[in-house]
Structures are given as structure tokens and as C-alpha cells.
PDB file of C-alpha atoms and ligand atoms in Angstrom:
ATOM      1  CA  MET A1310     127.781 214.910 106.453  1.00  0.00           C
ATOM      2  CA  ARG A1311     130.092 217.040 108.332  1.00  0.00           C
ATOM      3  CA  LYS A1312     130.043 220.639 108.412  1.00  0.00           C
ATOM      4  CA  GLU A1313     133.769 220.530 107.209  1.00  0.00           C
ATOM      5  CA  GLU A1314     132.843 218.230 104.346  1.00  0.00           C
ATOM      6  CA  ARG A1315     130.095 220.152 103.272  1.00  0.00           C
ATOM      7  CA  TYR A1316     132.168 223.637 103.214  1.00  0.00           C
ATOM      8  CA  LYS A1317     135.045 221.860 101.221  1.00  0.00           C
ATOM      9  CA  GLY A1318     132.738 220.506  98.881  1.00  0.00           C
ATOM     10  CA  VAL A1319     130.828 223.696  98.164  1.00  0.00           C
ATOM     11  CA  LEU A1320     133.708 226.022  97.916  1.00  0.00           C
ATOM     12  CA  ASN A1321     135.668 223.422  95.396  1.00  0.00           C
ATOM     13  CA  TRP A1322     132.655 223.493  93.492  1.00  0.00           C
ATOM     14  CA  PHE A1323     132.603 227.192  93.132  1.00  0.00           C
ATOM     15  CA  ASN A1324     136.298 227.717  92.744  1.00  0.00           C
ATOM     16  CA  GLU A1325     136.117 225.371  89.940  1.00  0.00           C
ATOM     17  CA  ASN A1326     132.805 226.525  88.235  1.00  0.00           C
ATOM     18  CA  VAL A1327     132.824 230.084  89.196  1.00  0.00           C
ATOM     19  CA  PRO A1328     136.315 231.462  89.242  1.00  0.00           C
ATOM     20  CA  VAL A1329     134.893 234.942  88.407  1.00  0.00           C
ATOM     21  CA  ALA A1330     132.272 236.351  90.638  1.00  0.00           C
ATOM     22  CA  GLU A1331     131.526 240.135  90.725  1.00  0.00           C
ATOM     23  CA  THR A1332     128.586 242.618  91.768  1.00  0.00           C
ATOM     24  CA  GLU A1333     126.178 243.164  89.114  1.00  0.00           C
ATOM     25  CA  LEU A1334     126.252 247.102  90.119  1.00  0.00           C
ATOM     26  CA  HIS A1335     127.956 249.652  87.850  1.00  0.00           C
ATOM     27  CA  TYR A1336     130.668 251.814  89.691  1.00  0.00           C
ATOM     28  CA  ASP A1337     133.820 253.278  88.643  1.00  0.00           C
ATOM     29  CA  ASN A1338     135.177 254.239  92.391  1.00  0.00           C
ATOM     30  CA  PRO A1339     134.362 253.546  96.111  1.00  0.00           C
ATOM     31  CA  TYR A1340     132.170 256.630  96.389  1.00  0.00           C
ATOM     32  CA  GLN A1341     129.960 255.357  93.279  1.00  0.00           C
ATOM     33  CA  LEU A1342     129.680 251.881  94.775  1.00  0.00           C
ATOM     34  CA  LEU A1343     128.554 253.172  98.193  1.00  0.00           C
ATOM     35  CA  ILE A1344     125.860 255.367  96.391  1.00  0.00           C
ATOM     36  CA  ALA A1345     124.946 252.104  94.128  1.00  0.00           C
ATOM     37  CA  VAL A1346     124.637 249.777  97.328  1.00  0.00           C
ATOM     38  CA  ILE A1347     122.752 252.241  99.379  1.00  0.00           C
ATOM     39  CA  LEU A1348     120.037 252.484  96.426  1.00  0.00           C
ATOM     40  CA  SER A1349     119.943 248.871  95.943  1.00  0.00           C
ATOM     41  CA  ALA A1350     118.489 248.124  99.270  1.00  0.00           C
ATOM     42  CA  GLN A1351     115.173 246.392  98.484  1.00  0.00           C
ATOM     43  CA  CYS A1352     115.616 247.177  94.910  1.00  0.00           C
ATOM     44  CA  THR A1353     117.007 245.415  92.198  1.00  0.00           C
ATOM     45  CA  ASP A1354     120.768 245.863  90.866  1.00  0.00           C
ATOM     46  CA  LYS A1355     119.176 246.580  87.220  1.00  0.00           C
ATOM     47  CA  ARG A1356     117.348 249.435  88.264  1.00  0.00           C
ATOM     48  CA  VAL A1357     119.902 250.977  90.074  1.00  0.00           C
ATOM     49  CA  ASN A1358     122.073 250.732  87.214  1.00  0.00           C
ATOM     50  CA  MET A1359     119.407 252.338  85.115  1.00  0.00           C
ATOM     51  CA  ILE A1360     119.449 255.597  87.216  1.00  0.00           C
ATOM     52  CA  THR A1361     123.042 255.680  88.285  1.00  0.00           C
ATOM     53  CA  PRO A1362     124.548 257.217  85.316  1.00  0.00           C
ATOM     54  CA  ALA A1363     122.934 260.541  85.648  1.00  0.00           C
ATOM     55  CA  LEU A1364     123.577 260.703  89.100  1.00  0.00           C
ATOM     56  CA  PHE A1365     127.362 259.895  88.828  1.00  0.00           C
ATOM     57  CA  ARG A1366     127.548 262.261  86.037  1.00  0.00           C
ATOM     58  CA  ASP A1367     125.925 265.451  87.782  1.00  0.00           C
ATOM     59  CA  PHE A1368     127.592 264.439  91.458  1.00  0.00           C
ATOM     60  CA  PRO A1369     130.715 263.070  90.514  1.00  0.00           C
ATOM     61  CA  THR A1370     132.187 263.719  93.983  1.00  0.00           C
ATOM     62  CA  PRO A1371     130.890 263.750  97.457  1.00  0.00           C
ATOM     63  CA  GLU A1372     131.540 267.390  97.832  1.00  0.00           C
ATOM     64  CA  VAL A1373     129.386 268.063  94.809  1.00  0.00           C
ATOM     65  CA  MET A1374     126.663 265.736  96.321  1.00  0.00           C
ATOM     66  CA  ALA A1375     126.926 267.302 100.189  1.00  0.00           C
ATOM     67  CA  ALA A1376     126.301 270.499  98.375  1.00  0.00           C
ATOM     68  CA  SER A1377     122.864 269.291  96.976  1.00  0.00           C
ATOM     69  CA  THR A1378     119.512 268.934  98.759  1.00  0.00           C
ATOM     70  CA  PRO A1379     117.507 265.403  98.994  1.00  0.00           C
ATOM     71  CA  GLU A1380     114.765 267.115  96.799  1.00  0.00           C
ATOM     72  CA  VAL A1381     117.001 267.714  94.000  1.00  0.00           C
ATOM     73  CA  ILE A1382     118.598 264.022  94.199  1.00  0.00           C
ATOM     74  CA  PHE A1383     115.109 262.716  94.766  1.00  0.00           C
ATOM     75  CA  GLU A1384     114.442 263.590  91.027  1.00  0.00           C
ATOM     76  CA  TYR A1385     117.344 261.217  89.704  1.00  0.00           C
ATOM     77  CA  ILE A1386     116.037 258.323  91.923  1.00  0.00           C
ATOM     78  CA  ARG A1387     112.441 258.575  92.144  1.00  0.00           C
ATOM     79  CA  SER A1388     112.163 255.301  90.104  1.00  0.00           C
ATOM     80  CA  VAL A1389     114.072 253.195  93.073  1.00  0.00           C
ATOM     81  CA  SER A1390     112.124 251.801  96.073  1.00  0.00           C
ATOM     82  CA  TYR A1391     111.904 254.503  99.172  1.00  0.00           C
ATOM     83  CA  PRO A1392     113.441 257.226  97.293  1.00  0.00           C
ATOM     84  CA  ASN A1393     112.336 260.063  99.817  1.00  0.00           C
ATOM     85  CA  ASN A1394     114.666 258.146 102.526  1.00  0.00           C
ATOM     86  CA  LYS A1395     117.225 257.103 100.061  1.00  0.00           C
ATOM     87  CA  SER A1396     117.594 260.836  98.721  1.00  0.00           C
ATOM     88  CA  LYS A1397     118.164 262.029 102.278  1.00  0.00           C
ATOM     89  CA  HIS A1398     120.496 259.251 103.067  1.00  0.00           C
ATOM     90  CA  LEU A1399     122.844 259.944  99.851  1.00  0.00           C
ATOM     91  CA  VAL A1400     123.216 263.926 100.925  1.00  0.00           C
ATOM     92  CA  GLY A1401     123.698 263.078 104.610  1.00  0.00           C
ATOM     93  CA  MET A1402     126.179 260.460 103.555  1.00  0.00           C
ATOM     94  CA  ALA A1403     128.111 262.895 101.328  1.00  0.00           C
ATOM     95  CA  LYS A1404     128.268 265.624 103.969  1.00  0.00           C
ATOM     96  CA  MET A1405     129.623 262.934 106.520  1.00  0.00           C
ATOM     97  CA  LEU A1406     132.420 261.855 104.104  1.00  0.00           C
ATOM     98  CA  MET A1407     133.002 265.359 103.708  1.00  0.00           C
ATOM     99  CA  SER A1408     133.156 266.461 107.416  1.00  0.00           C
ATOM    100  CA  ASP A1409     134.469 263.612 109.024  1.00  0.00           C
ATOM    101  CA  PHE A1410     136.243 261.473 106.424  1.00  0.00           C
ATOM    102  CA  ASP A1411     137.870 264.105 103.761  1.00  0.00           C
ATOM    103  CA  GLY A1412     135.654 263.063 101.051  1.00  0.00           C
ATOM    104  CA  VAL A1413     137.357 259.368 101.247  1.00  0.00           C
ATOM    105  CA  VAL A1414     135.117 255.988 101.720  1.00  0.00           C
ATOM    106  CA  PRO A1415     136.451 254.664 104.978  1.00  0.00           C
ATOM    107  CA  SER A1416     137.512 250.812 105.158  1.00  0.00           C
ATOM    108  CA  GLU A1417     136.408 249.978 108.684  1.00  0.00           C
ATOM    109  CA  ILE A1418     132.736 248.557 109.023  1.00  0.00           C
ATOM    110  CA  ASP A1419     132.241 250.577 112.388  1.00  0.00           C
ATOM    111  CA  GLN A1420     133.143 254.062 110.623  1.00  0.00           C
ATOM    112  CA  LEU A1421     131.398 253.038 107.614  1.00  0.00           C
ATOM    113  CA  GLN A1422     128.276 252.308 109.677  1.00  0.00           C
ATOM    114  CA  LYS A1423     128.232 255.751 111.059  1.00  0.00           C
ATOM    115  CA  LEU A1424     127.295 257.190 107.621  1.00  0.00           C
ATOM    116  CA  PRO A1425     123.487 257.640 107.217  1.00  0.00           C
ATOM    117  CA  GLY A1426     121.898 254.914 105.218  1.00  0.00           C
ATOM    118  CA  VAL A1427     124.874 252.287 105.504  1.00  0.00           C
ATOM    119  CA  GLY A1428     123.844 249.443 107.975  1.00  0.00           C
ATOM    120  CA  ARG A1429     125.785 246.445 108.560  1.00  0.00           C
ATOM    121  CA  LYS A1430     125.277 244.887 105.450  1.00  0.00           C
ATOM    122  CA  THR A1431     126.143 247.783 103.443  1.00  0.00           C
ATOM    123  CA  ALA A1432     129.197 248.230 105.622  1.00  0.00           C
ATOM    124  CA  ASN A1433     130.404 244.901 104.894  1.00  0.00           C
ATOM    125  CA  VAL A1434     130.110 245.083 100.898  1.00  0.00           C
ATOM    126  CA  ILE A1435     131.986 248.283 101.046  1.00  0.00           C
ATOM    127  CA  ALA A1436     134.485 246.793 102.834  1.00  0.00           C
ATOM    128  CA  SER A1437     134.766 243.354 101.040  1.00  0.00           C
ATOM    129  CA  VAL A1438     134.561 244.579  97.501  1.00  0.00           C
ATOM    130  CA  VAL A1439     136.662 247.961  97.648  1.00  0.00           C
ATOM    131  CA  TYR A1440     139.076 247.070 100.313  1.00  0.00           C
ATOM    132  CA  ASN A1441     138.867 242.916 100.128  1.00  0.00           C
ATOM    133  CA  LYS A1442     138.514 242.380 103.502  1.00  0.00           C
ATOM    134  CA  PRO A1443     137.143 239.478 104.988  1.00  0.00           C
ATOM    135  CA  ALA A1444     133.915 240.615 105.687  1.00  0.00           C
ATOM    136  CA  MET A1445     130.551 238.925 104.542  1.00  0.00           C
ATOM    137  CA  ALA A1446     127.599 240.988 103.629  1.00  0.00           C
ATOM    138  CA  VAL A1447     124.170 238.827 104.254  1.00  0.00           C
ATOM    139  CA  ASP A1448     121.410 239.822 102.166  1.00  0.00           C
ATOM    140  CA  THR A1449     118.318 237.728 101.664  1.00  0.00           C
ATOM    141  CA  HIS A1450     119.968 235.425  99.182  1.00  0.00           C
ATOM    142  CA  VAL A1451     122.860 234.566 101.254  1.00  0.00           C
ATOM    143  CA  PHE A1452     120.839 234.119 104.454  1.00  0.00           C
ATOM    144  CA  ARG A1453     118.591 231.532 102.135  1.00  0.00           C
ATOM    145  CA  VAL A1454     121.021 229.579 100.413  1.00  0.00           C
ATOM    146  CA  ALA A1455     123.495 229.230 103.238  1.00  0.00           C
ATOM    147  CA  ASN A1456     120.377 228.010 105.372  1.00  0.00           C
ATOM    148  CA  ARG A1457     119.479 225.396 102.259  1.00  0.00           C
ATOM    149  CA  ILE A1458     122.771 224.064 101.658  1.00  0.00           C
ATOM    150  CA  GLY A1459     123.171 223.572 105.667  1.00  0.00           C
ATOM    151  CA  LEU A1460     126.035 225.845 105.639  1.00  0.00           C
ATOM    152  CA  THR A1461     124.479 227.302 108.331  1.00  0.00           C
ATOM    153  CA  ASN A1462     122.164 225.146 110.790  1.00  0.00           C
ATOM    154  CA  ASN A1463     118.814 226.917 110.233  1.00  0.00           C
ATOM    155  CA  SER A1464     120.114 230.148 111.229  1.00  0.00           C
ATOM    156  CA  LYS A1465     117.768 232.703 112.649  1.00  0.00           C
ATOM    157  CA  THR A1466     119.308 236.094 111.927  1.00  0.00           C
ATOM    158  CA  PRO A1467     121.461 237.723 109.307  1.00  0.00           C
ATOM    159  CA  LEU A1468     124.157 238.265 111.900  1.00  0.00           C
ATOM    160  CA  GLU A1469     124.076 234.509 112.722  1.00  0.00           C
ATOM    161  CA  THR A1470     124.253 233.747 109.096  1.00  0.00           C
ATOM    162  CA  GLU A1471     127.625 236.100 108.947  1.00  0.00           C
ATOM    163  CA  LYS A1472     129.455 234.762 111.855  1.00  0.00           C
ATOM    164  CA  GLU A1473     128.751 231.086 110.988  1.00  0.00           C
ATOM    165  CA  LEU A1474     130.072 231.834 107.220  1.00  0.00           C
ATOM    166  CA  VAL A1475     133.171 233.847 108.154  1.00  0.00           C
ATOM    167  CA  LYS A1476     133.953 231.110 111.127  1.00  0.00           C
ATOM    168  CA  ASN A1477     134.109 228.146 108.289  1.00  0.00           C
ATOM    169  CA  ILE A1478     135.231 229.830 105.228  1.00  0.00           C
ATOM    170  CA  PRO A1479     139.165 230.612 104.545  1.00  0.00           C
ATOM    171  CA  GLU A1480     139.818 234.283 105.011  1.00  0.00           C
ATOM    172  CA  GLU A1481     140.762 234.878 101.481  1.00  0.00           C
ATOM    173  CA  GLN A1482     137.564 233.299  99.951  1.00  0.00           C
ATOM    174  CA  ILE A1483     135.238 235.230 101.979  1.00  0.00           C
ATOM    175  CA  PRO A1484     134.878 238.377  99.614  1.00  0.00           C
ATOM    176  CA  ILE A1485     134.364 236.029  96.615  1.00  0.00           C
ATOM    177  CA  ALA A1486     131.949 233.761  98.579  1.00  0.00           C
ATOM    178  CA  HIS A1487     129.676 236.662  99.430  1.00  0.00           C
ATOM    179  CA  HIS A1488     129.284 237.058  95.540  1.00  0.00           C
ATOM    180  CA  TRP A1489     129.132 233.138  95.113  1.00  0.00           C
ATOM    181  CA  LEU A1490     126.198 232.787  97.314  1.00  0.00           C
ATOM    182  CA  ILE A1491     124.147 236.013  95.852  1.00  0.00           C
ATOM    183  CA  LEU A1492     124.502 234.819  92.283  1.00  0.00           C
ATOM    184  CA  HIS A1493     123.562 231.269  93.387  1.00  0.00           C
ATOM    185  CA  GLY A1494     120.422 232.524  95.093  1.00  0.00           C
ATOM    186  CA  ARG A1495     119.477 235.061  92.366  1.00  0.00           C
ATOM    187  CA  TYR A1496     119.718 232.601  89.463  1.00  0.00           C
ATOM    188  CA  THR A1497     119.685 228.955  90.627  1.00  0.00           C
ATOM    189  CA  CYS A1498     118.708 228.497  94.321  1.00  0.00           C
ATOM    190  CA  ILE A1499     116.004 231.161  93.672  1.00  0.00           C
ATOM    191  CA  ALA A1500     113.362 231.814  96.841  1.00  0.00           C
ATOM    192  CA  ARG A1501     110.223 230.301  95.414  1.00  0.00           C
ATOM    193  CA  LYS A1502     111.213 226.932  93.700  1.00  0.00           C
ATOM    194  CA  PRO A1503     115.012 226.294  93.877  1.00  0.00           C
ATOM    195  CA  LYS A1504     116.381 224.530  90.287  1.00  0.00           C
ATOM    196  CA  CYS A1505     117.781 221.798  92.102  1.00  0.00           C
ATOM    197  CA  GLU A1506     117.903 219.862  88.592  1.00  0.00           C
ATOM    198  CA  GLU A1507     120.624 221.932  87.074  1.00  0.00           C
ATOM    199  CA  CYS A1508     122.483 222.942  90.135  1.00  0.00           C
ATOM    200  CA  GLY A1509     125.910 221.370  90.734  1.00  0.00           C
ATOM    201  CA  LEU A1510     125.880 221.743  94.483  1.00  0.00           C
ATOM    202  CA  LYS A1511     123.277 218.544  94.807  1.00  0.00           C
ATOM    203  CA  PRO A1512     125.777 216.353  96.493  1.00  0.00           C
ATOM    204  CA  TRP A1513     126.292 218.623  99.403  1.00  0.00           C
ATOM    205  CA  CYS A1514     123.230 220.107  99.597  1.00  0.00           C
ATOM    206  CA  LYS A1515     121.118 219.605 102.853  1.00  0.00           C
ATOM    207  CA  TYR A1516     117.821 220.556 101.214  1.00  0.00           C
ATOM    208  CA  PHE A1517     118.517 218.201  98.214  1.00  0.00           C
ATOM    209  CA  LEU A1518     119.664 215.707 100.245  1.00  0.00           C
ATOM    210  CA  ASN A1519     116.506 215.871 102.592  1.00  0.00           C
ATOM    211  CA  PRO A1520     114.252 218.605 101.729  1.00  0.00           C
ATOM    212  CA  LYS A1521     111.417 217.467 103.959  1.00  0.00           C
ATOM    213  CA  LYS A1522     113.855 218.458 107.087  1.00  0.00           C
ATOM    214  CA  THR A1523     114.952 221.703 105.633  1.00  0.00           C
TER     215      THR A1523
HETATM  216  S1  SF4 B 146     120.721 221.647  95.113  1.00  0.00           S
HETATM  217 FE1  SF4 B 146     118.864 222.809  94.925  1.00  0.00          FE
HETATM  218  S2  SF4 B 146     118.271 223.955  97.147  1.00  0.00           S
HETATM  219 FE2  SF4 B 146     120.523 223.028  97.116  1.00  0.00          FE
HETATM  220  S3  SF4 B 146     121.352 224.564  96.363  1.00  0.00           S
HETATM  221 FE3  SF4 B 146     121.224 223.665  94.659  1.00  0.00          FE
HETATM  222  S4  SF4 B 146     119.468 224.653  93.909  1.00  0.00           S
HETATM  223 FE4  SF4 B 146     119.517 225.045  95.915  1.00  0.00          FE
END
């Protein structure tokens, strides 16, 4: 199957069957989303959503967070993975938001990546979810699902996957395509054993059509 045909089939299927796809993290503003995404590294959204209400209540702005210490923040986030590093990152991130960005979460990927705890994936999430930019954040689900379906050609790195997806998905669909692939990977095309029998992408999926070669 030609690549264009595969992309067209997959995107059409998602458009028709999953018209709404959003992050499962709870947040009310860009600052809260940035905190939630930093906390979600190597951790489930469900766990993050359990601890953020108290954190957002007691540290409602970057200014308040910047005046705190990692030791204080640690007590709020101790049940997520890597709480030591993440508490340092959150306070450092808030301090830099205040010192370099007037307390406003920036929209440019390179500026976002300057913030402590913010790598390329997190920067792409903020750029696309908050600012609706054509940025594709590649997490473990996006990476695996894109390779399985054949949207990427046995890509070896998240950056390779990101570039290939951005090149082939129409710009206006890139923000939602990120959520389509994550949710598909989380609930259907799961890592251990994909649920191919209930998947609507079978007609275009390289893995399904020829599992031995994938
Ligand atoms: S057909 Fe199977 S391998 Fe392909 S996307 Fe669906 S669940 Fe994943």
C-alpha cells in the first residue's frame, strides 16, 4: 500500500470515528497544564489527576510556586514517579516563568524547552494543546502505534517519528492526531497485545496485514 493511501485511510477513519480527542489530564489554564505534563513523565494521567487539585489550589500561579521550595512541593507530589526531580523542576520552572517570561507560559518550542523539566515532548504538547500549533509530541504510544500501522517506517527515535508524522499529516490535523494516536495506543493498540479484532484501522495497518514483517 502506498504511504499516501495509508495516511488518508487512517486519518479519515479517525476523523469519522473519533471526532473529539483531548488530553486526559485535568487543567484549567496553560500553567496548570504545564505542571500536569511535567508530572506525567513516566507516570499515568490518572495518578497525576489525583494529586493536582491540591497542588493547583495551594500554588495557583507561577508566582506562588516560585516562592515555594522543592521540599514543600515534594509533599504534594510524593505519589508520582520521580518526585524528587519533579519537585525541583516545578519550582525551577515557575522561577524561570517569572524571571524570563513575565509569568506567562511561552508558545515557542525553543523557549519552552529552556524551562526546567521541559523536554521536546512536553514542549510539543504545550505548543499544540494550548496554542494549537502543528507540533507533534511523540510519547511511547505515538511511537509504537505509528510504527505498527506503518505511518513511520520502523522509526528508531521519537524525533524521527515526529518528523515523519509532521511531514505527512495536514497541518490543521496535527494537534488532534497526537491525541488520536495516544488514545489508540492506550486503549486499543496496546503495547503487549494489540486488540486488532476490535480495531477499525485494520484495512490500512501494516502490522495487521503482515504481522510477521513488522
Ligand atoms: S490493527 Fe492491530 S496493530 Fe493495527 S492499529 Fe489496530 S490494534 Fe494496532
